[in-house]
XYZ file of C-alpha atoms in Angstrom:
520
model
C 105.602 72.415 10.974
C 104.655 73.882 7.576
C 108.250 73.559 6.370
C 108.490 70.042 7.810
C 105.343 69.043 5.882
C 106.761 70.427 2.599
C 110.109 68.716 3.180
C 108.476 65.397 3.967
C 105.602 65.204 1.487
C 106.173 67.837 -1.244
C 109.819 67.444 -2.221
C 112.125 65.129 -4.200
C 114.796 63.450 -2.069
C 118.241 62.552 -3.428
C 121.891 62.144 -2.410
C 124.525 64.838 -2.963
C 128.003 64.350 -4.350
C 129.348 63.362 -0.963
C 126.409 61.087 -0.117
C 124.558 63.628 2.006
C 120.735 63.625 1.971
C 119.082 66.497 0.097
C 115.539 67.523 -0.813
C 114.288 69.741 -3.653
C 110.873 71.297 -3.092
C 108.297 71.013 -5.905
C 107.153 74.038 -7.880
C 104.600 76.402 -6.333
C 101.692 75.019 -8.336
C 102.264 71.581 -6.796
C 102.464 72.530 -3.103
C 99.807 73.901 -0.693
C 100.042 77.485 0.508
C 100.530 78.291 4.200
C 96.876 79.375 4.561
C 95.733 76.101 3.058
C 97.970 74.202 5.463
C 96.640 76.214 8.433
C 93.007 75.625 7.443
C 93.367 71.870 7.285
C 95.554 71.755 10.420
C 92.927 73.509 12.529
C 90.147 71.479 10.944
C 91.771 68.163 11.879
C 93.505 69.288 15.120
C 92.462 67.395 18.292
C 93.379 69.584 21.285
C 92.625 66.914 23.877
C 94.746 64.272 22.142
C 97.605 66.708 21.570
C 97.565 68.072 25.174
C 97.462 64.584 26.683
C 100.326 63.541 24.402
C 102.405 66.484 25.594
C 101.510 66.797 29.294
C 99.564 63.675 30.283
C 95.947 62.879 31.082
C 96.254 64.011 34.710
C 97.136 67.573 33.679
C 94.297 67.624 31.122
C 91.707 66.496 33.670
C 92.905 69.096 36.134
C 92.950 72.092 33.774
C 90.942 71.436 30.606
C 88.356 68.720 31.163
C 84.695 69.426 30.468
C 82.782 70.994 33.376
C 79.226 69.881 32.751
C 78.242 68.729 36.229
C 78.295 70.574 39.544
C 78.982 69.449 43.114
C 75.618 70.490 44.555
C 73.854 67.903 42.403
C 75.346 65.233 44.687
C 73.624 66.528 47.840
C 70.162 67.509 48.980
C 70.673 69.010 52.462
C 73.259 70.663 54.726
C 75.720 68.182 56.233
C 75.404 65.606 53.442
C 79.007 66.121 52.285
C 81.846 68.345 53.458
C 84.795 69.000 51.182
C 88.042 69.464 53.106
C 91.525 70.405 51.993
C 94.719 72.137 53.098
C 96.986 74.706 51.489
C 100.083 76.671 52.433
C 99.022 80.321 52.668
C 100.918 82.876 50.574
C 102.110 84.882 53.569
C 105.023 84.764 56.012
C 104.511 84.982 59.783
C 106.682 86.079 62.703
C 107.137 84.633 66.181
C 104.796 85.846 68.910
C 107.805 85.941 71.277
C 110.032 87.972 68.981
C 108.572 89.819 65.937
C 112.034 89.852 64.343
C 111.982 86.050 63.969
C 110.248 84.800 60.813
C 108.615 81.393 61.332
C 107.573 80.687 57.752
C 104.195 80.235 56.087
C 101.106 78.837 57.860
C 99.033 75.886 56.695
C 95.294 76.552 56.332
C 92.727 73.730 56.587
C 89.151 74.381 55.470
C 85.940 72.318 55.564
C 83.032 73.525 53.380
C 79.485 72.212 53.244
C 78.714 71.336 49.615
C 75.002 72.140 49.827
C 75.187 75.625 51.338
C 78.857 76.545 50.687
C 79.153 77.603 54.341
C 82.587 77.136 55.940
C 82.066 74.476 58.625
C 85.600 74.190 59.971
C 88.840 76.154 60.067
C 92.295 75.332 61.362
C 95.407 77.466 60.893
C 98.712 76.119 62.179
C 102.218 75.021 61.356
C 101.387 71.314 61.004
C 101.279 69.616 57.742
C 99.592 69.087 55.578
C 99.245 65.982 57.745
C 96.802 63.885 59.754
C 97.492 66.057 62.812
C 96.307 69.163 60.961
C 93.266 67.331 59.566
C 92.506 66.122 63.100
C 92.511 69.713 64.376
C 90.241 70.766 61.514
C 87.675 68.072 62.327
C 87.867 69.049 65.990
C 86.969 72.605 64.958
C 84.110 71.263 62.804
C 82.320 70.089 65.981
C 83.389 73.079 68.106
C 80.869 75.782 69.019
C 81.946 78.668 66.795
C 80.884 81.320 69.310
C 83.397 79.881 71.798
C 86.018 79.486 69.086
C 85.790 83.108 67.935
C 85.753 84.438 71.501
C 89.204 82.897 72.084
C 90.513 85.466 69.605
C 88.485 88.405 70.851
C 85.796 88.204 68.147
C 82.171 88.269 69.271
C 79.640 86.689 66.878
C 76.025 85.611 66.788
C 75.208 81.942 66.190
C 73.554 82.813 62.863
C 76.866 84.121 61.520
C 78.538 80.705 61.885
C 75.961 78.062 62.879
C 77.732 74.773 61.975
C 79.007 72.492 64.752
C 78.318 68.861 63.718
C 80.065 66.095 61.821
C 78.717 65.550 58.290
C 77.250 62.431 56.797
C 80.333 62.104 54.538
C 83.676 63.748 53.765
C 85.471 64.313 50.453
C 89.218 64.717 50.933
C 92.619 64.194 49.370
C 94.156 60.743 49.114
C 96.560 61.678 51.912
C 95.692 63.279 55.251
C 92.491 61.259 55.751
C 93.784 57.921 54.499
C 94.682 55.088 56.850
C 93.687 53.738 60.251
C 92.526 57.033 61.724
C 90.125 57.537 58.828
C 88.864 53.985 59.345
C 87.883 54.945 62.889
C 85.822 57.845 61.512
C 83.876 55.295 59.491
C 83.639 52.514 62.083
C 83.023 54.548 65.237
C 81.521 57.840 64.044
C 79.716 56.638 60.887
C 81.440 59.230 58.681
C 82.652 57.679 55.397
C 85.672 59.327 53.778
C 85.812 59.601 49.980
C 89.455 60.043 49.029
C 89.937 61.632 45.621
C 93.036 60.841 43.504
C 96.143 62.944 44.146
C 96.704 66.111 42.083
C 92.995 66.272 41.237
C 91.961 69.402 43.083
C 89.253 69.889 40.445
C 87.306 67.055 42.102
C 87.053 69.246 45.224
C 86.303 72.372 43.227
C 84.395 74.223 45.961
C 87.158 74.236 48.562
C 89.846 74.718 45.883
C 88.076 77.828 44.576
C 87.824 79.123 48.143
C 91.586 78.739 48.617
C 92.272 80.714 45.440
C 90.011 83.502 46.692
C 91.773 83.533 50.078
C 95.258 83.762 48.575
C 94.163 86.492 46.147
C 92.917 88.547 49.091
C 96.021 87.833 51.187
C 98.213 89.051 48.334
C 96.766 92.573 48.489
C 95.885 92.999 52.167
C 98.478 91.191 54.303
C 102.012 92.272 55.247
C 104.545 89.615 54.310
C 102.379 88.294 51.470
C 103.947 86.634 48.430
C 103.032 88.858 45.491
C 104.198 86.504 42.760
C 105.571 82.987 42.536
C 108.939 83.920 41.061
C 110.913 86.974 42.203
C 113.533 88.883 40.284
C 116.647 90.131 42.044
C 115.236 93.621 42.359
C 112.097 92.460 44.201
C 112.043 92.865 47.967
C 111.968 89.627 49.928
C 108.428 89.207 51.362
C 109.897 87.575 54.472
C 111.355 90.936 55.452
C 107.862 92.463 55.382
C 106.309 89.839 57.675
C 104.358 91.321 60.612
C 101.526 88.900 61.456
C 101.897 86.383 64.275
C 100.042 83.082 64.022
C 97.233 84.425 66.228
C 96.981 87.530 64.032
C 96.548 85.381 60.951
C 93.957 83.167 62.664
C 91.933 86.331 63.395
C 92.391 87.343 59.772
C 91.036 83.972 58.612
C 88.080 84.050 61.027
C 87.065 87.449 59.677
C 87.394 86.091 56.127
C 85.185 83.092 56.989
C 82.518 85.350 58.520
C 82.600 87.501 55.361
C 82.349 84.415 53.134
C 79.393 83.006 55.067
C 77.445 86.240 54.490
C 78.656 86.915 50.933
C 76.290 86.360 47.995
C 77.656 83.667 45.672
C 76.266 84.678 42.254
C 77.631 81.555 40.550
C 75.708 79.191 42.828
C 73.029 77.255 40.874
C 70.003 77.793 43.108
C 67.470 74.947 43.044
C 63.911 75.738 42.052
C 62.622 75.437 45.626
C 64.936 78.242 46.781
C 64.069 80.406 43.786
C 60.379 80.077 44.611
C 61.030 81.388 48.125
C 63.302 84.264 46.973
C 66.333 82.857 48.805
C 69.598 84.577 47.925
C 72.657 82.369 47.311
C 74.205 83.445 50.592
C 75.752 80.518 52.581
C 74.125 81.368 55.935
C 70.714 81.772 54.264
C 71.039 78.534 52.280
C 72.180 76.734 55.447
C 69.157 77.993 57.404
C 66.793 77.121 54.532
C 68.243 73.615 54.281
C 68.049 73.080 58.043
C 64.349 73.994 58.124
C 63.229 72.519 54.772
C 65.522 69.524 54.339
C 66.380 68.637 57.952
C 70.196 68.677 57.811
C 71.964 65.333 57.706
C 74.525 65.199 60.535
C 76.277 62.836 62.920
C 76.000 64.281 66.426
C 78.571 63.166 69.055
C 80.053 64.570 72.217
C 83.222 66.520 71.392
C 85.405 64.332 73.653
C 84.243 61.223 71.787
C 85.042 62.872 68.464
C 88.494 63.815 69.737
C 89.091 60.279 70.996
C 88.429 58.890 67.532
C 90.610 61.519 65.850
C 93.747 60.906 67.931
C 96.416 58.415 66.795
C 96.082 54.857 68.089
C 98.724 52.254 68.880
C 99.369 49.426 71.367
C 101.146 49.430 74.732
C 102.292 46.765 77.212
C 100.677 46.245 80.631
C 103.574 45.293 82.914
C 104.169 45.126 86.664
C 105.751 48.589 86.395
C 102.669 50.123 84.743
C 101.317 50.643 81.242
C 104.471 50.972 79.183
C 104.542 52.882 75.911
C 107.970 53.495 74.393
C 110.048 54.142 77.557
C 107.354 55.848 79.648
C 104.964 54.378 82.219
C 101.319 55.222 82.993
C 98.693 54.102 85.479
C 95.052 54.652 86.438
C 92.920 53.779 89.441
C 90.879 51.159 87.560
C 94.035 49.262 86.615
C 95.193 49.158 90.246
C 91.803 48.099 91.653
C 91.401 45.370 89.022
C 94.960 44.083 89.457
C 96.187 44.765 85.941
C 99.798 45.030 87.124
C 99.920 41.793 89.142
C 99.055 39.199 86.509
C 102.625 38.063 86.092
C 102.869 38.409 82.314
C 102.879 41.164 79.726
C 99.524 41.965 78.103
C 99.104 44.326 75.157
C 96.290 46.862 75.024
C 95.127 49.492 72.568
C 95.756 53.124 73.533
C 95.074 56.543 72.045
C 97.384 59.496 72.602
C 97.718 63.189 71.832
C 101.055 63.708 69.998
C 101.408 67.140 71.614
C 101.461 66.005 75.254
C 102.923 62.899 76.919
C 101.229 63.469 80.295
C 98.220 61.264 79.482
C 97.158 58.354 77.322
C 93.614 57.121 76.722
C 92.263 53.588 76.757
C 89.198 53.565 74.465
C 86.244 51.205 74.677
C 85.894 48.748 71.827
C 83.153 50.781 70.123
C 84.964 54.110 70.541
C 82.143 55.683 72.592
C 84.051 55.940 75.880
C 87.540 55.888 77.321
C 89.681 55.795 80.459
C 92.520 58.238 81.168
C 95.933 56.968 82.336
C 98.416 59.443 83.795
C 102.198 59.563 83.583
C 103.867 57.908 86.595
C 106.485 59.819 88.673
C 109.249 57.490 87.433
C 108.699 59.028 83.959
C 108.435 62.681 85.046
C 111.634 63.488 83.145
C 109.335 63.669 80.092
C 106.508 65.602 81.746
C 104.848 68.362 79.649
C 106.818 67.403 76.529
C 105.313 66.532 73.180
C 105.768 62.970 71.935
C 108.242 64.216 69.369
C 110.264 66.016 72.058
C 110.140 62.944 74.304
C 111.392 60.731 71.483
C 114.172 63.218 70.784
C 115.175 63.184 74.472
C 115.188 59.375 74.480
C 117.194 59.199 71.247
C 119.681 61.750 72.596
C 120.149 59.644 75.723
C 120.670 56.516 73.603
C 123.259 58.394 71.558
C 125.059 59.367 74.766
C 125.045 55.718 75.826
C 126.444 54.751 72.430
C 129.178 57.398 72.700
C 130.143 56.094 76.156
C 130.154 52.439 75.010
C 133.940 52.188 74.664
C 134.547 53.763 78.081
C 131.928 51.484 79.609
C 133.532 48.434 78.037
C 136.965 49.441 79.302
C 135.492 49.955 82.769
C 134.047 46.412 82.665
C 137.409 44.993 81.581
C 139.280 46.842 84.360
C 136.833 45.511 86.963
C 137.088 41.921 85.703
C 140.900 42.020 85.658
C 141.046 43.415 89.216
C 138.531 40.801 90.412
C 140.511 38.018 88.804
C 143.674 39.255 90.545
C 141.921 39.135 93.921
C 140.722 35.614 93.164
C 144.261 34.487 92.304
C 145.703 35.963 95.505
C 142.998 34.379 97.639
C 143.422 30.991 95.997
C 147.215 31.080 96.417
C 146.882 32.095 100.057
C 144.497 29.218 100.790
C 146.745 26.738 99.034
C 149.755 27.874 101.059
C 147.798 27.616 104.331
C 146.826 24.029 103.550
C 150.484 23.174 103.036
C 151.602 24.762 106.343
C 148.854 23.287 108.530
C 147.646 19.732 109.094
C 144.548 18.701 107.229
C 141.253 19.649 108.992
C 137.977 17.877 108.692
C 135.029 19.587 106.992
C 133.000 19.683 110.228
C 135.796 21.336 112.152
C 136.116 24.112 109.577
C 132.385 24.774 109.549
C 131.504 24.332 113.256
C 134.009 26.903 114.455
C 132.545 29.801 112.409
C 131.175 31.711 115.429
C 134.465 31.462 117.340
C 136.442 32.383 114.259
C 134.148 35.373 113.641
C 134.681 36.627 117.199
C 138.467 36.438 116.853
C 138.313 38.236 113.497
C 136.059 40.921 114.972
C 138.462 41.684 117.823
C 141.378 41.877 115.419
C 139.413 44.138 113.111
C 138.551 46.518 115.924
C 142.226 46.905 116.796
C 143.082 47.547 113.166
C 140.299 50.144 112.760
C 140.740 52.144 115.968
C 141.621 55.826 115.512
C 145.233 56.807 116.186
C 145.906 59.292 119.068
C 144.466 62.730 118.184
C 147.564 64.938 118.639
C 148.973 65.462 122.197
C 147.094 64.519 125.348
C 146.475 68.116 126.547
C 142.723 68.707 126.804
C 141.446 71.185 124.237
C 138.884 73.804 125.271
C 135.779 73.856 123.100
C 135.010 77.047 121.185
C 131.682 78.283 119.934
C 131.761 79.986 116.540
C 130.060 83.409 116.619
C 126.660 83.782 114.981
C 127.317 86.171 112.094
C 124.746 87.578 109.680
C 124.904 89.744 106.549
C 128.200 88.109 105.465
C 130.124 89.843 108.276
C 133.442 88.523 109.514
C 134.459 88.866 113.185
C 136.787 91.716 112.204
C 134.001 93.706 110.479
C 131.294 93.261 113.120
C 129.724 96.354 114.633
C 129.836 96.954 118.387
C 126.167 95.966 118.712
C 126.838 92.660 116.956
C 129.850 91.996 119.183
C 127.770 92.685 122.278
C 125.124 90.301 121.030
C 127.719 87.591 120.419
C 129.262 88.157 123.859
C 125.844 87.700 125.435
C 125.328 84.497 123.447
C 128.730 83.290 124.597
C 127.818 83.877 128.256
C 124.602 81.954 127.872
C 126.389 79.042 126.238
C 129.067 78.946 128.966
C 126.398 78.980 131.649
C 124.661 76.085 129.881
C 127.948 74.111 129.751
C 128.611 74.695 133.456
C 125.137 73.439 134.359
C 125.628 70.371 132.200
C 129.014 69.766 133.835
C 127.531 69.922 137.347
C 124.793 67.540 136.367
C 127.410 65.069 135.107
C 129.281 65.239 138.426
């Protein structure tokens, strides 16, 4: 840059002998020194303008914007706003069925209360980031955490993880919580969703900072962790070190959440009211203080109602064969008693379904505060216990098989039609010949003699269908096959078995003789 400045502004430009461009720098008394250049460069340099020109405004806002405000200023009580986000954890997991099978990296979803910094929801799975993962996170938000931890063998007190309600509002990415399902959170559960622009994790700084802390800890404490983003050839593949199953990592995350909830956050800007009461910036303490002093701001609903409004929604047809969705049929007692399936025309209805199980669908009330359950009908049991994705795959595979067999099916149709046409030709020719050989008959005569004609045809048919003589006429004596067990043949039977079969034979012969006398 210094040389470029001298060449551009402190040199004489001229053409060489061959027309090439040349520049001759001025003498040293007429040009600035490097230190002078550096002084004025730094004095006039605008970092923001230069960075935005090189990398864009989005990158500047994410990494270098001014941080003068703080998230807690937006809230005044627990439950006012939850920040939620998802990240792919820096660790590889193995299958619970076979520890030698690596299943990849888990996705971690976190919900954090902005006021107290307490973790209010946790979901670790293989979904996403997607609406399904966000749905599971929000389901955990309203779950009793004592019950949740006990599923993984961890006993806790309610004070260690007290949150179990929906917040007054949610801050999320412009992704997982965007669309119709998020609209139902607003309309039915009164939980507005504030979607921040993509690639602006700084606008959810609390949960983003928590993710960085989690991955830093994973890096040094978990087998199969990714130590650095880029590996050299000499580095061992972290996938070969994987040991945790998904359940192991969920336990790991629960323990981390319990630690976080009781850990003092020294960077938290305590409000004056907390300082006056000597409250430490510990999430569980700030949560308890806010619940008693500020009366937490929550939306309280039954967990089933929350789940109903989290599940995907679509429409299905009410037909005479049942409630049809895709190629599966469902029914419920209410539909039968109210005659839904006998109205004579297709009616569409709104349904809610769990993508992980096709056995049931749900018919919600208009306000989302109740629902009816419809069960899979036996005619659709081929899909029973499958996920919706598996059921669609099975249906698509069947359609592909039909498509593969299309040519054979078409040829089969052609062969049938040709054979039928040949029969028709023969019958028509036979009738035409008969009309030539016999005098013309009236219509009534042909129709009125049907019963007599049928009788003659029946007698002829009986003669044609009777069995031929069965060999010679010598009567054959009936024989009873021996009752053999343990895969024995008559040649390999023991003497006791033979005696038993002889006795059975005597009994059967006696029975036949009695029957014969009775017939006489």
